[in-house]
Short mmCIF file of C-alpha atoms in Angstrom, two decimals:
data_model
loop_
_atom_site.label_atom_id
_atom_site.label_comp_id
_atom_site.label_asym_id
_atom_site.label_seq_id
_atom_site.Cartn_x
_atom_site.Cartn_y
_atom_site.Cartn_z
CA UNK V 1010 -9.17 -13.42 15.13
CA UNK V 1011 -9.03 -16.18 12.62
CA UNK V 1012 -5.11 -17.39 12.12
CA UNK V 1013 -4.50 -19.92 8.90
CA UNK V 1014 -3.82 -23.33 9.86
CA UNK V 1015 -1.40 -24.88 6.76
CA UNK V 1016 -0.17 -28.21 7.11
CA UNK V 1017 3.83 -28.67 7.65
CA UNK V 1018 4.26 -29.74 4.78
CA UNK V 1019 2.57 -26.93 3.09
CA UNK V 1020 4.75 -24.35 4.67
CA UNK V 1021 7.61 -25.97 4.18
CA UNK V 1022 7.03 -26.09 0.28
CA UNK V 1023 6.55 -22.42 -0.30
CA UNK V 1024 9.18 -21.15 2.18
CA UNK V 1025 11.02 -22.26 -0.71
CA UNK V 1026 9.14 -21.65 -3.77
CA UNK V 1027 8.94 -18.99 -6.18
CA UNK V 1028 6.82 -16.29 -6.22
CA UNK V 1029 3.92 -17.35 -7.67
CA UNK V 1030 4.00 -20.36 -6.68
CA UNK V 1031 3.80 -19.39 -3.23
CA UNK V 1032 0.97 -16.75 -3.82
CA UNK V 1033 -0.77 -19.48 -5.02
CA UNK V 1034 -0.55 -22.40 -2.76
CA UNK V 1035 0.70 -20.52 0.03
CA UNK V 1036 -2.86 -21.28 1.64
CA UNK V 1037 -5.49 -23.49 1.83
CA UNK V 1038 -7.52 -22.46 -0.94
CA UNK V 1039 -11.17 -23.12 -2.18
CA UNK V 1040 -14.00 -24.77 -0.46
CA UNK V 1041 -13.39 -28.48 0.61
CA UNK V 1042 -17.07 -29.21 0.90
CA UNK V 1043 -17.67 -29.05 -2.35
CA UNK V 1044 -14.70 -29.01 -4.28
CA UNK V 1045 -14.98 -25.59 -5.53
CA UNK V 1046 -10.99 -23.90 -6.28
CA UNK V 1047 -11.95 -20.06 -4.91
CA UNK V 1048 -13.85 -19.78 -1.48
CA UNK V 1049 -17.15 -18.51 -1.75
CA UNK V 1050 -18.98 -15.47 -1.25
CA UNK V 1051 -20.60 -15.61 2.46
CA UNK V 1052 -22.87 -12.54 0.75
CA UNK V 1053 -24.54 -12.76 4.55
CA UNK V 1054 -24.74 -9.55 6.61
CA UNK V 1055 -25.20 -11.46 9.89
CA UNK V 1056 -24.29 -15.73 11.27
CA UNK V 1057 -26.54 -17.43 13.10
CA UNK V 1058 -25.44 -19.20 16.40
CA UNK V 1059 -26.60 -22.54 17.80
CA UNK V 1060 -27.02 -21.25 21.48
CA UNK V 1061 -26.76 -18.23 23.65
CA UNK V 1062 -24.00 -19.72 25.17
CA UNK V 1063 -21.58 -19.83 21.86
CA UNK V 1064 -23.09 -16.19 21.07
CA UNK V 1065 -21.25 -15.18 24.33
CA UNK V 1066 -18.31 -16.97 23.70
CA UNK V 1067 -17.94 -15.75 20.36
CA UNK V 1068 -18.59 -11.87 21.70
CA UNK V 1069 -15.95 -12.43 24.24
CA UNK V 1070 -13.47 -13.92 22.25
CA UNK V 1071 -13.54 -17.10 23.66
CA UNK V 1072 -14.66 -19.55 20.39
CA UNK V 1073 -14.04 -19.00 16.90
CA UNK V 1074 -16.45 -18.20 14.25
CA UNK V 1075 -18.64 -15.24 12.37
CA UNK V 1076 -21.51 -13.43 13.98
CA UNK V 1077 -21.66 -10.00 12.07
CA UNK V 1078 -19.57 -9.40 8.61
CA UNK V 1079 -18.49 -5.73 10.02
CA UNK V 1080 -16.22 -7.91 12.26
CA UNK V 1081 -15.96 -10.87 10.12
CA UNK V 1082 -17.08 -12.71 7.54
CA UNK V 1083 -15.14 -15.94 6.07
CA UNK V 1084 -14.58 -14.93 2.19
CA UNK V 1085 -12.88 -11.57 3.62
CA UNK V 1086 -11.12 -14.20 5.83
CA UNK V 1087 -9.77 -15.86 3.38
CA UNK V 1088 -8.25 -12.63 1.72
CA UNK V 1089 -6.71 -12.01 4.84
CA UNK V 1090 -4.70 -14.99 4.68
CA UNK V 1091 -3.92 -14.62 1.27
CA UNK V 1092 -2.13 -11.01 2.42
CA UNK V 1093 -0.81 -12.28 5.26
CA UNK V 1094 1.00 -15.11 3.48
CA UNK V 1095 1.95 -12.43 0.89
CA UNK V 1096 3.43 -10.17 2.88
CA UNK V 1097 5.07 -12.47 5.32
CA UNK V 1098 3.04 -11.30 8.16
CA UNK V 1099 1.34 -12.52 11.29
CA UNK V 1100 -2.06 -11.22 10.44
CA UNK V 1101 -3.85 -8.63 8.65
CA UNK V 1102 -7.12 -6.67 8.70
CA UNK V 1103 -9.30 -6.08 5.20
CA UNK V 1104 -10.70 -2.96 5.22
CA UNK V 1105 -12.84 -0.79 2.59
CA UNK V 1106 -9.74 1.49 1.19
CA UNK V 1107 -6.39 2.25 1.11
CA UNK V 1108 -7.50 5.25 3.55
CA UNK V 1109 -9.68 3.39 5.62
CA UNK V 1110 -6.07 1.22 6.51
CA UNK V 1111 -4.03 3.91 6.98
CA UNK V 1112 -6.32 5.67 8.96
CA UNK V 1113 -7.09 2.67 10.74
CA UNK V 1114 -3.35 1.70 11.41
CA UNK V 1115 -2.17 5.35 12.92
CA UNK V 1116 -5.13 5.47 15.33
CA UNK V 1117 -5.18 2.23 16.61
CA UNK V 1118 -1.58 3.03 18.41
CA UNK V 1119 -2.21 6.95 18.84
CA UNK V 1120 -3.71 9.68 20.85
CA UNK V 1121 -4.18 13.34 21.06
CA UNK V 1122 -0.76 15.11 21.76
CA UNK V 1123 0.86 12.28 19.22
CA UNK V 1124 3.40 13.20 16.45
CA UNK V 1125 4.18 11.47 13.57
CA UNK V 1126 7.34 11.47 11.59
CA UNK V 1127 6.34 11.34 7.82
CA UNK V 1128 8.58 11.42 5.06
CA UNK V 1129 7.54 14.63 2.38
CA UNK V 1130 6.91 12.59 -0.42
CA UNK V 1131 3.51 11.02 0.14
CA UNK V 1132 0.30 10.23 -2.09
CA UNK V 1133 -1.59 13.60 -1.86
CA UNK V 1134 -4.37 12.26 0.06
CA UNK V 1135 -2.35 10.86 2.59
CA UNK V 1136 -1.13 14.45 3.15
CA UNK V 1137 -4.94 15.33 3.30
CA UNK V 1138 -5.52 12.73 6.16
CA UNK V 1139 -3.07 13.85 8.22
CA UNK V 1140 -3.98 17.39 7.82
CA UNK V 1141 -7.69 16.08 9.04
CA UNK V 1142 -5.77 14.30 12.02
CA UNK V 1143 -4.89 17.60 13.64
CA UNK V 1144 -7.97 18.50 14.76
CA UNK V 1145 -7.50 15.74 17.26
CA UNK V 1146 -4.56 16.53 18.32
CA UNK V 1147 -2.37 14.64 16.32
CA UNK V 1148 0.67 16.40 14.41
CA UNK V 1149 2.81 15.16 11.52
CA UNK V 1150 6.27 16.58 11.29
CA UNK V 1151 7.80 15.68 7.39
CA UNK V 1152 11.24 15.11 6.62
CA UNK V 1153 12.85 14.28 3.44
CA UNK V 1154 13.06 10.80 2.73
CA UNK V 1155 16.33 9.07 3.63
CA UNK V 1156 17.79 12.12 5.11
CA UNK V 1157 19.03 10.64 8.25
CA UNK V 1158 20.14 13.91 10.24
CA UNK V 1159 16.68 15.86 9.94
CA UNK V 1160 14.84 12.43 10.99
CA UNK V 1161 16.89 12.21 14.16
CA UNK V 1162 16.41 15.67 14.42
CA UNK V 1163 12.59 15.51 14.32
CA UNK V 1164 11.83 13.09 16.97
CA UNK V 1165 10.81 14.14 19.95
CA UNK V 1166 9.16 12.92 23.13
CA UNK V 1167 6.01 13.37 21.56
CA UNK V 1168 6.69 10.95 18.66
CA UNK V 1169 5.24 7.80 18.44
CA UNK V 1170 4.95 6.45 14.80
CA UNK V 1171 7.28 6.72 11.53
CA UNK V 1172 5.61 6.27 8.17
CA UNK V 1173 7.12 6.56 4.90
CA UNK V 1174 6.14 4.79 1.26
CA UNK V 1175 8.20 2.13 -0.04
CA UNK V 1176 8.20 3.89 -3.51
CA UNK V 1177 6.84 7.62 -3.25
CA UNK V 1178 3.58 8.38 -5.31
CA UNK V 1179 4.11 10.07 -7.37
CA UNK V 1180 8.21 11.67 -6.28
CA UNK V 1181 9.13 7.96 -7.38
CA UNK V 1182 11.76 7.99 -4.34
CA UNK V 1183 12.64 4.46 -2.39
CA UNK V 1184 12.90 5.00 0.77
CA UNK V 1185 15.84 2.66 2.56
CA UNK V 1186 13.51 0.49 4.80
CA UNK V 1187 16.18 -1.56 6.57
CA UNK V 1188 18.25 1.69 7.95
CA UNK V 1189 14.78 3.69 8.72
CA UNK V 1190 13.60 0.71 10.60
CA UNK V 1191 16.95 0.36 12.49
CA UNK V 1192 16.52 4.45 13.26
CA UNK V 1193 12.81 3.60 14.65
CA UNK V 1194 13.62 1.04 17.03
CA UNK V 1195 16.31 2.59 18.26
CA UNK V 1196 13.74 5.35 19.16
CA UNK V 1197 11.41 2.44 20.56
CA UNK V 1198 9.00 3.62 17.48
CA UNK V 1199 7.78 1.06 15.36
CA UNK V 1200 7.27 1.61 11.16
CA UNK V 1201 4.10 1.42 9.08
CA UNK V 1202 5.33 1.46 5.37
CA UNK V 1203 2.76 2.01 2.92
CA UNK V 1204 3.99 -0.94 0.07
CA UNK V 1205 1.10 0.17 -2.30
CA UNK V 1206 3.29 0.80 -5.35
CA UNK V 1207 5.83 -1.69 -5.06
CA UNK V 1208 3.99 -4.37 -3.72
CA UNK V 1209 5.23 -7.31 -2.09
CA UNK V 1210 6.48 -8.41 -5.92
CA UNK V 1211 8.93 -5.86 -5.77
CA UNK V 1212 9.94 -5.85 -1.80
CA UNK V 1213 8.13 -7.17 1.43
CA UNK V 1214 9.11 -4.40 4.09
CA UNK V 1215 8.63 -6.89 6.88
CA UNK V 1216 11.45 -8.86 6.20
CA UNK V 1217 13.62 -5.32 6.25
CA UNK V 1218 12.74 -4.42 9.85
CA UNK V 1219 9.10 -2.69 9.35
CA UNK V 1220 6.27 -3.61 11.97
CA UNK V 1221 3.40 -2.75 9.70
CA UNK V 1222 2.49 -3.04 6.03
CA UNK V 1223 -0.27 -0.74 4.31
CA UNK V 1224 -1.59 -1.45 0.55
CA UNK V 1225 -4.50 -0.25 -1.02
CA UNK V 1226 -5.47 -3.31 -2.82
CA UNK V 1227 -7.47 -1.30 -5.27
CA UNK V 1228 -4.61 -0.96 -7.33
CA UNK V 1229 -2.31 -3.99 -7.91
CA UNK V 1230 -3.34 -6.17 -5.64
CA UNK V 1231 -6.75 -5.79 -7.35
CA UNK V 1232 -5.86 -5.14 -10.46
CA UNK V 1233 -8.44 -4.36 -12.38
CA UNK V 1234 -10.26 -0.90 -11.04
CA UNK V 1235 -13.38 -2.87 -10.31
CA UNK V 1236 -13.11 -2.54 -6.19
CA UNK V 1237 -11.50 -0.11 -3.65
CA UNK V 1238 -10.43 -1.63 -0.02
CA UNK V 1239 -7.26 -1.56 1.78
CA UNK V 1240 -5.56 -3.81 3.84
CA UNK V 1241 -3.36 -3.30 7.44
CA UNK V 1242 -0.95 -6.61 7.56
CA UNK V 1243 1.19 -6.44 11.15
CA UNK V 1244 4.48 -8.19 11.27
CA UNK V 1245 3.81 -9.42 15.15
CA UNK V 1246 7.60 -8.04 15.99
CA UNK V 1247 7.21 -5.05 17.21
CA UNK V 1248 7.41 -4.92 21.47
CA UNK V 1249 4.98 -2.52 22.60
CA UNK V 1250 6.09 -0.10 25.48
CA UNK V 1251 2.94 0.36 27.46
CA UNK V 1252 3.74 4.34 29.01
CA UNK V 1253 4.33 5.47 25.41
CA UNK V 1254 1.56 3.25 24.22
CA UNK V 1255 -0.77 3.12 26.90
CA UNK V 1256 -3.85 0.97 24.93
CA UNK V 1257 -1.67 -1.54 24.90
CA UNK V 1258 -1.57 -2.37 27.76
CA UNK V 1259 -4.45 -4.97 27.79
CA UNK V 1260 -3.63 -6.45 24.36
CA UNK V 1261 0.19 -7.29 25.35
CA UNK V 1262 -1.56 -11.00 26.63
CA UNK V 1263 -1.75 -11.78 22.63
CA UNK V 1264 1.53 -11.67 22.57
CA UNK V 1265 3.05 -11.09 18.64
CA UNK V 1266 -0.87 -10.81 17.44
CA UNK V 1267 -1.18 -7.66 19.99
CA UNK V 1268 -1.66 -4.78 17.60
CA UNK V 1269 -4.55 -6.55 15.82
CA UNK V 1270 -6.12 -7.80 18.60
CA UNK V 1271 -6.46 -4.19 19.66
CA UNK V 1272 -7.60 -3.36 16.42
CA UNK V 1273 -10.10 -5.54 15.76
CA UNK V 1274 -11.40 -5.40 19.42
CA UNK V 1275 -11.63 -1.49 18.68
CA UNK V 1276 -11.13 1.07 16.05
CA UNK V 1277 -11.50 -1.54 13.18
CA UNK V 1278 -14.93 -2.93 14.83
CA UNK V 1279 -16.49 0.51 16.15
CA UNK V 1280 -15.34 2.71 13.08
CA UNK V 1281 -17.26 0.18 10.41
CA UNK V 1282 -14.39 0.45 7.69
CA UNK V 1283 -15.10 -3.00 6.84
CA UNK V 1284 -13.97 -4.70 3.39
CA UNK V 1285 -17.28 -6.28 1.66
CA UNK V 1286 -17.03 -10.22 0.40
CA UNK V 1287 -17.86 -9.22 -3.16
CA UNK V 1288 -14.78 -7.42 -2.70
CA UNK V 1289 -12.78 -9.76 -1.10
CA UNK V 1290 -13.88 -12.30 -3.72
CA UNK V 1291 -12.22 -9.72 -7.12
CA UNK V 1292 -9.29 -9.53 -5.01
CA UNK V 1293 -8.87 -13.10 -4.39
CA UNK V 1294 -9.38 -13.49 -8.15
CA UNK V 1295 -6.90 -10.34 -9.41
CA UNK V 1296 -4.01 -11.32 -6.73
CA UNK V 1297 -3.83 -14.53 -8.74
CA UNK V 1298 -2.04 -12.77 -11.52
CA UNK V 1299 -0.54 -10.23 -9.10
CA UNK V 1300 3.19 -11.70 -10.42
CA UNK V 1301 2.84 -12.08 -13.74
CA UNK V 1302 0.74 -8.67 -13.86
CA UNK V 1303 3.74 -6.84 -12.07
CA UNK V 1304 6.24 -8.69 -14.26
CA UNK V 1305 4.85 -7.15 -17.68
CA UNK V 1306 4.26 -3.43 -16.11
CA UNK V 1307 7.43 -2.71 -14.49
CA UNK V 1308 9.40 -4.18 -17.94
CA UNK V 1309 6.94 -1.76 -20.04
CA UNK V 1310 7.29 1.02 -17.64
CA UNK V 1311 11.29 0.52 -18.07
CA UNK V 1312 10.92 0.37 -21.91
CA UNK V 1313 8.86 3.77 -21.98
CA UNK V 1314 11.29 5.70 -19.56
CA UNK V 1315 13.40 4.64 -21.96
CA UNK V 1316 12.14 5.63 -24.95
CA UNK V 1317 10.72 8.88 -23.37
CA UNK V 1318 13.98 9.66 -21.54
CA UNK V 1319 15.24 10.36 -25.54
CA UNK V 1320 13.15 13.14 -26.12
CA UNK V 1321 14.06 16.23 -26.55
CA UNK V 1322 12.00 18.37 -24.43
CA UNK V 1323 11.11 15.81 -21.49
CA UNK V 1324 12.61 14.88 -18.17
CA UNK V 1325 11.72 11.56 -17.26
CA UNK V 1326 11.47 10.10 -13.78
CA UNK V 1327 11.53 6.45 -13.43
CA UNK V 1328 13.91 4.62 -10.78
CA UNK V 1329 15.45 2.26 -13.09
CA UNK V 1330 17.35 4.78 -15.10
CA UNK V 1331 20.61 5.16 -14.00
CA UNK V 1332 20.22 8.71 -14.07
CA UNK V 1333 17.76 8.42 -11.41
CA UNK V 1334 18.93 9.75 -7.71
CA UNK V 1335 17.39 6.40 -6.37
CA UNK V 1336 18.61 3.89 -8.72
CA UNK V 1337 21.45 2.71 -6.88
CA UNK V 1338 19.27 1.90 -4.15
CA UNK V 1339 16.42 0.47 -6.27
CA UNK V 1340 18.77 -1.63 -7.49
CA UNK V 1341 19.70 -3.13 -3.92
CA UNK V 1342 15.97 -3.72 -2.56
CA UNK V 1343 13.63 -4.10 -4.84
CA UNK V 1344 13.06 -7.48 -6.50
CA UNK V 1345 12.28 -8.14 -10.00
CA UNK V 1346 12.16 -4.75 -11.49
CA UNK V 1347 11.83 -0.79 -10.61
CA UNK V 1348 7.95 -0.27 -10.42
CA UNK V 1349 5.41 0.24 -12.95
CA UNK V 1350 4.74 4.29 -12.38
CA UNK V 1351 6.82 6.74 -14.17
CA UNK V 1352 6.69 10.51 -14.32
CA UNK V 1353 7.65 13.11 -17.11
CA UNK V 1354 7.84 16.75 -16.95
CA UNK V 1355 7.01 18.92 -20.14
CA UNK V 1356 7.69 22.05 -20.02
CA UNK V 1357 4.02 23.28 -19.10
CA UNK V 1358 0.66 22.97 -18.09
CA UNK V 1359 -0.86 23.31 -21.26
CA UNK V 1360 1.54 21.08 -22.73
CA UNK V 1361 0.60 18.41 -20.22
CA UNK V 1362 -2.79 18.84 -20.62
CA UNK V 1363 -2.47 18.48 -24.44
CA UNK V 1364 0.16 15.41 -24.56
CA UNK V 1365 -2.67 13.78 -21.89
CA UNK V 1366 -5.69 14.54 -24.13
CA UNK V 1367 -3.64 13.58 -27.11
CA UNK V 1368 -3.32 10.03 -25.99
CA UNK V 1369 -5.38 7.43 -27.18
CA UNK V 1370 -4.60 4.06 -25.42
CA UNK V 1371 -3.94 5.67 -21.81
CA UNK V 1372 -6.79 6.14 -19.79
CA UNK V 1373 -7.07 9.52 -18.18
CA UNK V 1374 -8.07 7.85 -14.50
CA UNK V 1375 -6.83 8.49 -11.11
CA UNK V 1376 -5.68 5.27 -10.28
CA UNK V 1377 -3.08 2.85 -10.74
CA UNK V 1378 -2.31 -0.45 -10.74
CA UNK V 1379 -4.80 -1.62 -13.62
CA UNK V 1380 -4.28 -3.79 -15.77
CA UNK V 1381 -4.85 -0.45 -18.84
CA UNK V 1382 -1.87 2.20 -18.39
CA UNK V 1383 -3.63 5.07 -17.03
CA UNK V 1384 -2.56 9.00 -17.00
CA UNK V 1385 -3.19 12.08 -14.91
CA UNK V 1386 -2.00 15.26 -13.63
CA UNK V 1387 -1.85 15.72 -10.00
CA UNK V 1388 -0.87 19.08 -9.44
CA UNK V 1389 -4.31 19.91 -10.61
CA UNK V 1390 -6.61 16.35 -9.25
CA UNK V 1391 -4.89 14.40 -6.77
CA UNK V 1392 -2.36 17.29 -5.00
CA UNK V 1393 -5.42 20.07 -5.20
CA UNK V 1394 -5.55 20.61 -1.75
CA UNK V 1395 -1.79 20.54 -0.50
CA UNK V 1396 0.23 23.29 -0.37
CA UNK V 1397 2.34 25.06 -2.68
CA UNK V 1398 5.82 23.71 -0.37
CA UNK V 1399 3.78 19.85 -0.06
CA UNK V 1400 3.64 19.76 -3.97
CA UNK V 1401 7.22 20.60 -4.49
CA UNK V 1402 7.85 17.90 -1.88
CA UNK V 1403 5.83 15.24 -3.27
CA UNK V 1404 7.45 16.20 -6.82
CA UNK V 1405 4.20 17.45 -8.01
CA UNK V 1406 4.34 20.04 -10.66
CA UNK V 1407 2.11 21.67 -12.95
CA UNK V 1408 3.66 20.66 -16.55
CA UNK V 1409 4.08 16.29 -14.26
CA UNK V 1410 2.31 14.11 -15.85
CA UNK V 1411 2.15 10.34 -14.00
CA UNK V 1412 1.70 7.46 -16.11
CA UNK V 1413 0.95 3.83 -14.42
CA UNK V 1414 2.09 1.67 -17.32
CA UNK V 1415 -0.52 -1.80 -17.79
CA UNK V 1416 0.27 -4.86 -19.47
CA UNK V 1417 -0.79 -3.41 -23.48
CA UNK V 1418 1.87 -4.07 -25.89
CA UNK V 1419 4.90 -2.15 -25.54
CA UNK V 1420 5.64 -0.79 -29.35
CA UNK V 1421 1.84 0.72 -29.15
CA UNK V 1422 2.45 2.15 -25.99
CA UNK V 1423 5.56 4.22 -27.53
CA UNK V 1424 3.55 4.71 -30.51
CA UNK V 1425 1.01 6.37 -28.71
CA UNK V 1426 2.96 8.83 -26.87
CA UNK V 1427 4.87 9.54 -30.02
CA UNK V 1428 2.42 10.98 -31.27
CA UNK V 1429 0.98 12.36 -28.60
CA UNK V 1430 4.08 14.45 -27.77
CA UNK V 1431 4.46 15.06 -31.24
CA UNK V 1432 1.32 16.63 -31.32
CA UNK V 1433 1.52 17.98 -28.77
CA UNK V 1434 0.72 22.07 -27.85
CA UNK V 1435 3.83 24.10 -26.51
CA UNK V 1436 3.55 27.08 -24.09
#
């Protein structure tokens, strides 16, 4: 496990600085050797050791360094650090998607006869994953998000993690991290928040009370739709009861860096999910720009609820309308703006469909976070295979239409869906 080693000095100037300032120079960055300002890609499969006897040491965690990049491999290293830093963790683990982390997260602390405690209102193929997870054993009991009673009410002996998203995809719905992490831990249950579409621009769930941070960095983190990996960051707080998590038990020598020395010594290393350094390297590159990126979106993605929320016809979804059931709260934890996805309902599927093929600077892609505004509907792509009563609980409908708003210029972005809608077919 590789840990960044910044000067004093260092930390003490961005536990002060701004945002981007401290995603910037928050760690050592480059290559000293030669000068160069971004590390480079170690495009190397395996390391080369200069005896058996460091080759043992390395295998047995006694010495650092790399020996095989599906454990290691420096330019992944140094994204590591970079998401560490960002999310004000004690260290994270790179791996090839969003799914590969949250799979990766949930099994590295359970086992068969497990329950999880989910809030409803989850990315649809979340939903799929745990459906997959119960043919080992391992059950997911959803609740509505921030309703206190039926949480309490749903956690039983059996329970050993609570997950939620810091901003539902696509419901839109902010969960209240602080109070849900003061319900897990006085459970003894720690919280894995998936921070995907906020990101740590809009709120870093580790300084609420969560233990562990998800994000798939293809999105904003990325940036730019050109690589999908994910990325587990642990906040190193968490004490780990050894009965109700009994693989613990060897790990609790590691002290705050317990959970990912388990991972990596495990799951992470025997499942393969690795990130690649090519990837690693466009993430480096598109986190650079992850503040001023979020900056534009969520202040075009206000300006179109806006504008849409004046239409006749359409019900817009966007937290920073004061309409909105979770502004209030929005208001209260998020940083720097409401998010940069918005939702509208139209009446119908057909209507949908047309207003979405109408379009012309939206990109019909299921993704977000890019730096293009993208469109699609999920009842019919990204919610296929949930049920009729997960839909309506994920706020999926057949006439939604989810828009993640990119950095274009605003007045052509309302242009567009003027006419779109305009245009548009009714039922």
């Amino acid at each position: 496990m590789t840990i960044s080693g910044l000067s004093n000095e260092r930390e003490e100037m961005t536990a002060v600085a701004g945002f981007n300032t401290s995603l910037l120079h928050s760690c050592e960055a480059g290559d000293k050797q030669t000068g160069a300002t971004l590390p480079p890609i170690y495009q190397s499969s395996a390391f080369y050791q200069p005896s058996a006897q460091q080759h043992e040491k390395l295998f047995h965690n006694q010495a650092p360094g790399y020996s095989y990049t599906r454990i290691a491999n420096p330019t992944v290293t140094a994204f590591e650090e970079r998401m560490t830093k960002l999310e004000g963790g004690v260290a994270s683990v790179a791996c090839a998607s969003g799914m590969a982390a949250l799979t990766n997260a949930l099994l590295n602390i359970l086992q068969a006869g497990d329950e999880i405690v989910s809030s409803a209102s989850l990315y649809g193929g979340s939903i799929d994953l745990f459906r997959d997870l119960e043919a080992f054993d391992i059950h997911t009991i959803y609740v509505k998000n921030n309703d206190w009673q039926q949480i309490e009410e749903s956690i039983t002996e059996k329970t050993r993690v609570i997950f939620a998203e810091t901003i539902g995809n696509p419901r839109l719905d902010i969960t209240d991290i602080k109070r849900l992490a003061e319900l897990a831990h006085a459970h003894g249950l720690p919280l894995i928040m998936d921070n995907t579409v906020a990101t740590a621009y809009l709120v870093k769930p580790l300084e609420l009370g969560a233990d562990i941070v998800i994000n798939s960095t293809s999105k904003y983190i990325n940036g730019h739709s050109d690589a999908i990996s994910g990325v587990i960051t642990d906040g190193g707080s968490f004490s780990w009861d050894t009965e109700k998590y009994p693989g613990m038990k060897e790990f609790k020598k590691f002290g705050k860096f317990a959970y990912t020395a388990k991972l990596r010594n495990g799951l992470f290393r025997n499942t393969g999910a690795c990130m690649a350094p090519q990837t690693a390297y466009y993430n480096l590159l598109g986190m650079e720009t992850l503040g001023l990126r979020m900056q534009r979106e969520c202040e075009n993605a206000y300006k179109l609820a806006e504008y849409l929320d004046s239409i006749e016809g359409i019900e817009v979804n966007y937290p920073g309308l004061p309409e909105s059931p979770w502004h209030k709260l929005a208001k209260e934890q998020l940083k720097h703006g409401y998010g940069a996805i918005l939702t509208i309902r139209v009446g119908s599927k057909e209507r949908a469909f047309s207003i979405i093929d109408s379009l012309e600077i939206p990109m019909i892609v299921s993704n977000i976070g890019d730096t293009k505004s993208l469109v699609i509907h999920p009842e019919s792509t990204l919610n296929v295979h949930s049920t009729r009563q997960e839909k309506q609980d994920a706020g999926v409908y057949d006439d939604l239409i989810r828009i993640s708003v990119g950095i274009e210029d605003i007045e052509d972005l309302i242009a567009d869906f003027k006419q779109a809608i305009r245009g548009a077919k009714c039922s």
